[in-house]
mmCIF file of N, CA and C in Angstrom:
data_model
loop_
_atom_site.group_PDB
_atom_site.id
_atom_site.type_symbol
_atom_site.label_atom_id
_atom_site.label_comp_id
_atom_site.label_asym_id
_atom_site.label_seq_id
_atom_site.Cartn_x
_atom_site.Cartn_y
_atom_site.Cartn_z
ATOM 1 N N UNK S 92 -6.893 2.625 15.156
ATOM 2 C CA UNK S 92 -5.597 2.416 14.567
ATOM 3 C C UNK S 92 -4.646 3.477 15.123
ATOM 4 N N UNK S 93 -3.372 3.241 15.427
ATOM 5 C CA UNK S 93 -2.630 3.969 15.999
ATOM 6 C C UNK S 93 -1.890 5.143 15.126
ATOM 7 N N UNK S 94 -1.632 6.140 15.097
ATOM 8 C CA UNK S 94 -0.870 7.043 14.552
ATOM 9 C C UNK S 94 0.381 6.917 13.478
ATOM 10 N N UNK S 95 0.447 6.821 12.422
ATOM 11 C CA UNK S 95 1.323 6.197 11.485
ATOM 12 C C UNK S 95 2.623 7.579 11.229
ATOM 13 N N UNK S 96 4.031 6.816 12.046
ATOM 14 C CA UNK S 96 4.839 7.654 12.367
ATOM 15 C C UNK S 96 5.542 7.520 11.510
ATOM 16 N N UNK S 97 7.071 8.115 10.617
ATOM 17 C CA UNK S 97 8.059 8.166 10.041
ATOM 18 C C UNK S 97 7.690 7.689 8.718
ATOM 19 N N UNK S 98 6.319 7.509 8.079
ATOM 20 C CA UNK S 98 6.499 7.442 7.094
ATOM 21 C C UNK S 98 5.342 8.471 5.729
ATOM 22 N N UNK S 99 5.659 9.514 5.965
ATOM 23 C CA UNK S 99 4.940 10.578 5.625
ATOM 24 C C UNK S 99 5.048 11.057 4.308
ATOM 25 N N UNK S 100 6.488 10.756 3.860
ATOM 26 C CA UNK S 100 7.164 11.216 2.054
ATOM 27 C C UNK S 100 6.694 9.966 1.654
ATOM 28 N N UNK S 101 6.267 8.450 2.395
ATOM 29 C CA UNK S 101 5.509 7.661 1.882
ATOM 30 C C UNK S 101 4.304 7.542 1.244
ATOM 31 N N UNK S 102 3.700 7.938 2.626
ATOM 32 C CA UNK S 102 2.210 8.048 2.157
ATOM 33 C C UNK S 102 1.436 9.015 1.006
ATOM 34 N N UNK S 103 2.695 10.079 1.223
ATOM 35 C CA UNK S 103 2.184 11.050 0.138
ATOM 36 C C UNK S 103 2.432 10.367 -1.421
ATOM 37 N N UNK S 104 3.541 9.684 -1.465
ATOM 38 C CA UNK S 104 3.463 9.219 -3.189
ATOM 39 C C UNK S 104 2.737 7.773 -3.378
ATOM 40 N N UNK S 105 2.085 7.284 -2.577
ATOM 41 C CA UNK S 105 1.037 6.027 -2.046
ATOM 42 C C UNK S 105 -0.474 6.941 -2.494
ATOM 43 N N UNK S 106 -0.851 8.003 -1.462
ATOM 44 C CA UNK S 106 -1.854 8.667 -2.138
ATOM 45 C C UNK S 106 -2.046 9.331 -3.224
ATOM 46 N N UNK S 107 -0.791 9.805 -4.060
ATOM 47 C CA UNK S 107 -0.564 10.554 -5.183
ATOM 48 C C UNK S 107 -0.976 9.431 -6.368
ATOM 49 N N UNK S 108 -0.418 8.282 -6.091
ATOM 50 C CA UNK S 108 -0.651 7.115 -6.950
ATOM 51 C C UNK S 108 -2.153 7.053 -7.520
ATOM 52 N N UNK S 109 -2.687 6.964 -6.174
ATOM 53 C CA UNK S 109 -4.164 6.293 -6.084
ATOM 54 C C UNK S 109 -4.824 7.587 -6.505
ATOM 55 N N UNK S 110 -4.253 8.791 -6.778
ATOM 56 C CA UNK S 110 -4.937 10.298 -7.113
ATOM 57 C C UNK S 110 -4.609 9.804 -8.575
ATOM 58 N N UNK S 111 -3.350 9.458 -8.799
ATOM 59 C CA UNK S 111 -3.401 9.414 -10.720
ATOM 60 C C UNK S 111 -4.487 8.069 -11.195
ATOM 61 N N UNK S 112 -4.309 7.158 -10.381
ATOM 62 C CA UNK S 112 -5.413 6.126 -10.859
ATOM 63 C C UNK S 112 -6.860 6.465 -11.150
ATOM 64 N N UNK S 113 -7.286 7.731 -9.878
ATOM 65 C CA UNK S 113 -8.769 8.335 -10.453
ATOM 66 C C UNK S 113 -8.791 9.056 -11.297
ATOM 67 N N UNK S 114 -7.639 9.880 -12.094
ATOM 68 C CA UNK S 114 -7.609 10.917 -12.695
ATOM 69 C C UNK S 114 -7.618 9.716 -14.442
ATOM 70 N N UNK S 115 -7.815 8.781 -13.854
ATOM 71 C CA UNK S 115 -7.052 7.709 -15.617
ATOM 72 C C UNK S 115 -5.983 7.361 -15.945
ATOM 73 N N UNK S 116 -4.995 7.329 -15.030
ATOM 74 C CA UNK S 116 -3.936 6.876 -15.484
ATOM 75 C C UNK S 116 -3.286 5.807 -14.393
ATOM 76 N N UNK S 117 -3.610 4.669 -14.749
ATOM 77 C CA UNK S 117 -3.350 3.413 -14.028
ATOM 78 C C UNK S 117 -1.663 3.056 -14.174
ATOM 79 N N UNK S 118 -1.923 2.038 -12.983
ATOM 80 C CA UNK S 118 -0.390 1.962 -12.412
ATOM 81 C C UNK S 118 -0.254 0.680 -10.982
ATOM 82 N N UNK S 119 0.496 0.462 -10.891
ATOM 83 C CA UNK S 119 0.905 -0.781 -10.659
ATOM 84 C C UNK S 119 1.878 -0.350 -9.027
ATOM 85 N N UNK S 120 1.568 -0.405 -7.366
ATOM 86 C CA UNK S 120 2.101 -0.077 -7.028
ATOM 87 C C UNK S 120 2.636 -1.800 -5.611
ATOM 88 N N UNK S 121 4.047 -1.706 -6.008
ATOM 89 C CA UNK S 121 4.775 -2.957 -4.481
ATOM 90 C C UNK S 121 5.378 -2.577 -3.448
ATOM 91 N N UNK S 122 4.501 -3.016 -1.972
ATOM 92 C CA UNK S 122 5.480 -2.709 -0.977
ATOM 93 C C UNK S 122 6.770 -3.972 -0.788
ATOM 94 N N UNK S 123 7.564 -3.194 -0.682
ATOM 95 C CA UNK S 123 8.407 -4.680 -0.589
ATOM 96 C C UNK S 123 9.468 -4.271 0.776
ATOM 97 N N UNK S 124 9.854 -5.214 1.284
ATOM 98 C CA UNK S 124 10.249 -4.754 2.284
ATOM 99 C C UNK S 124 10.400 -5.907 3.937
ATOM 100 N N UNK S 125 11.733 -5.474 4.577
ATOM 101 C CA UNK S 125 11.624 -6.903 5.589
ATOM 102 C C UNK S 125 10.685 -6.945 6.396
ATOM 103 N N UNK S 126 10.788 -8.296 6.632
ATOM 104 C CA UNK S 126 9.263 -8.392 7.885
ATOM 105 C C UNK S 126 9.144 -7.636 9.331
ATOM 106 N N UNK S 127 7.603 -6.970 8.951
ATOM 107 C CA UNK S 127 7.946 -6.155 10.066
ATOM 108 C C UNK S 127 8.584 -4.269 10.462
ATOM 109 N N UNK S 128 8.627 -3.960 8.792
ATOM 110 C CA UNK S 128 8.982 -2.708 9.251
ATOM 111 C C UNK S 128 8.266 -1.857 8.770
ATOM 112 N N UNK S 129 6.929 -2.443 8.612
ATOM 113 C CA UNK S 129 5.007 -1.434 8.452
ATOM 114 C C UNK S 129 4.646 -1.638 7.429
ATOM 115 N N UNK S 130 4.426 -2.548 6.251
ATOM 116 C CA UNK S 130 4.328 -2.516 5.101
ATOM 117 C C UNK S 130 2.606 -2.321 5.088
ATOM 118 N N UNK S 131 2.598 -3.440 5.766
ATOM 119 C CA UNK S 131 0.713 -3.600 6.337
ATOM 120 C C UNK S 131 0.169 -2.759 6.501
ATOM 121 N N UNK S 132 0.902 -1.348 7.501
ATOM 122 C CA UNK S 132 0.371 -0.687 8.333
ATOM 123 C C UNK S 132 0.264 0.549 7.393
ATOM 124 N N UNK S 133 1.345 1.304 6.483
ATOM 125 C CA UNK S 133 1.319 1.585 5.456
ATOM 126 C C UNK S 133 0.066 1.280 4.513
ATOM 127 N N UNK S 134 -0.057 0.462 4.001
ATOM 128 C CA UNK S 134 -1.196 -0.089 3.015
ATOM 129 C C UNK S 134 -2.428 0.379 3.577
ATOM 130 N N UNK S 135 -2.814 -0.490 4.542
ATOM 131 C CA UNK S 135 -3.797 0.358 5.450
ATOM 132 C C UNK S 135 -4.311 1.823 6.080
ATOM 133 N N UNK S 136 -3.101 2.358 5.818
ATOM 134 C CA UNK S 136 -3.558 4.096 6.455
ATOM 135 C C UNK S 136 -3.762 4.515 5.179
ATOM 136 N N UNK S 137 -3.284 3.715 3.726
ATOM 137 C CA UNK S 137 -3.988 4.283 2.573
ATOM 138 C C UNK S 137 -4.952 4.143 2.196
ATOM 139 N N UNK S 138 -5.371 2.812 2.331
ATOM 140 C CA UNK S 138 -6.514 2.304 1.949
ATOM 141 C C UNK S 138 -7.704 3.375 2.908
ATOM 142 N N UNK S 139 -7.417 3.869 4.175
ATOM 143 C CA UNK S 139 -8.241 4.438 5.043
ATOM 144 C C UNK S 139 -8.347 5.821 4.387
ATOM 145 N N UNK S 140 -7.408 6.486 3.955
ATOM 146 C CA UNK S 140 -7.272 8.077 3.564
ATOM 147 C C UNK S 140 -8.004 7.622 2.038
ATOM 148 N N UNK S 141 -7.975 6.621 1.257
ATOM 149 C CA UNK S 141 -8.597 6.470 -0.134
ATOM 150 C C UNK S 141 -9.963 5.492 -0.016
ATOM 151 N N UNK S 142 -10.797 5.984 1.137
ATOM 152 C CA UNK S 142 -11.524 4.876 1.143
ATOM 153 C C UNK S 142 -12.885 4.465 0.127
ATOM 154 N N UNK S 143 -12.772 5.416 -0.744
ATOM 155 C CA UNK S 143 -13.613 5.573 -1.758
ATOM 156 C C UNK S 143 -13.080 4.495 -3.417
ATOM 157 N N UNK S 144 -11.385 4.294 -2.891
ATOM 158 C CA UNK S 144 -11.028 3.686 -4.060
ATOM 159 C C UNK S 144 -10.981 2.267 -4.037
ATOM 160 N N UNK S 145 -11.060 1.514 -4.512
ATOM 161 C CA UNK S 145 -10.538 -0.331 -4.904
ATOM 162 C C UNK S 145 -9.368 -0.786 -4.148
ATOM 163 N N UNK S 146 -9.258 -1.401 -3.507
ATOM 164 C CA UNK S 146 -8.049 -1.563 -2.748
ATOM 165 C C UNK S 146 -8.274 -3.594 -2.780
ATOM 166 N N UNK S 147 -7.196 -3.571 -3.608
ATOM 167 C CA UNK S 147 -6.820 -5.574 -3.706
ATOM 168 C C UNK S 147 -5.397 -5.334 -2.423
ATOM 169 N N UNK S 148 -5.944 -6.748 -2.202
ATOM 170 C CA UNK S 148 -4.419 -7.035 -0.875
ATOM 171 C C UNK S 148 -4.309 -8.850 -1.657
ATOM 172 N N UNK S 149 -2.653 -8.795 -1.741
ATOM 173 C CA UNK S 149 -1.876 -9.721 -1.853
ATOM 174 C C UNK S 149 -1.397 -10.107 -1.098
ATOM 175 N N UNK S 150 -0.748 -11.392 -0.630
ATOM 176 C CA UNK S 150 0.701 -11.595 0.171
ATOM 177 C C UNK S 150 1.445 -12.565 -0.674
ATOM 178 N N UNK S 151 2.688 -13.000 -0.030
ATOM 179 C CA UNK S 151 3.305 -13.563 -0.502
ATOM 180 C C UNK S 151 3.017 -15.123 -0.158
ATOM 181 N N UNK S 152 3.692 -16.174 -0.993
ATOM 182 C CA UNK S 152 3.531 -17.362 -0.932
ATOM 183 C C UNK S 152 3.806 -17.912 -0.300
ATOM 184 N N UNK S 153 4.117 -18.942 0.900
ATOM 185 C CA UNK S 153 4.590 -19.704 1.646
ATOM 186 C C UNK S 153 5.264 -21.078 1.739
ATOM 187 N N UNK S 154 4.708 -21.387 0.072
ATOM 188 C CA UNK S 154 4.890 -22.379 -0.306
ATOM 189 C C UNK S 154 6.229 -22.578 -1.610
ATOM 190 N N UNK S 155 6.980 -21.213 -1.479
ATOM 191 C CA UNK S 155 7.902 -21.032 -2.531
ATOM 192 C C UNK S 155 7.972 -21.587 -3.584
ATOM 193 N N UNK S 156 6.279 -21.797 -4.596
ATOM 194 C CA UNK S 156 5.934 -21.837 -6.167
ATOM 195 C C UNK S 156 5.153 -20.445 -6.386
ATOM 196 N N UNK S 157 4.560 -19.956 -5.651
ATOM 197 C CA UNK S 157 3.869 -19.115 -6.045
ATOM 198 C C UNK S 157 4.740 -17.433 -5.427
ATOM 199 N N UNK S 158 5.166 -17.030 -6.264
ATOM 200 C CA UNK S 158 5.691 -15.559 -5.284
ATOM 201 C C UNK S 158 4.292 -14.743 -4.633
ATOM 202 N N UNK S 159 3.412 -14.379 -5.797
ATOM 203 C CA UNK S 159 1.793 -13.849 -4.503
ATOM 204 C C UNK S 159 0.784 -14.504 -5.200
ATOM 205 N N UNK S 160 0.085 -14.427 -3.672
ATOM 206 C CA UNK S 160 -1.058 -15.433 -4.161
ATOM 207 C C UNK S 160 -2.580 -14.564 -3.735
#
């Protein structure tokens, strides 16, 4: 995987999240965002730095009834 650039004040409150979720205190986190500007890639360098934790992947619907499926 390639080097995950410019988004660093990201990842830190992405991993901080997933630090309060082990500590007991659950939480609910959305990338949202236009197509294409790392949302995936993001998700993934967390899921890699938390690889000990639960990681669900959503997307969105295609079929405009369902927002995620």
């Amino acid at each position: 995987m390639t080097a995950l650039l410019g988004r660093s004040a990201e990842l830190r409150r992405l991993v901080a999240a997933v630090d309060r979720a082990r500590a007991g205190h659950g939480g609910l986190l959305l990338l949202s965002g236009e197509a294409g500007v790392g949302k995936t890639r993001l998700a993934a360098e967390v899921a890699r730095r938390c690889s000990d934790a639960r990681v669900l992947w959503g997307s969105a619907s295609h079929n405009g009834r369902v927002p995620y499926g």
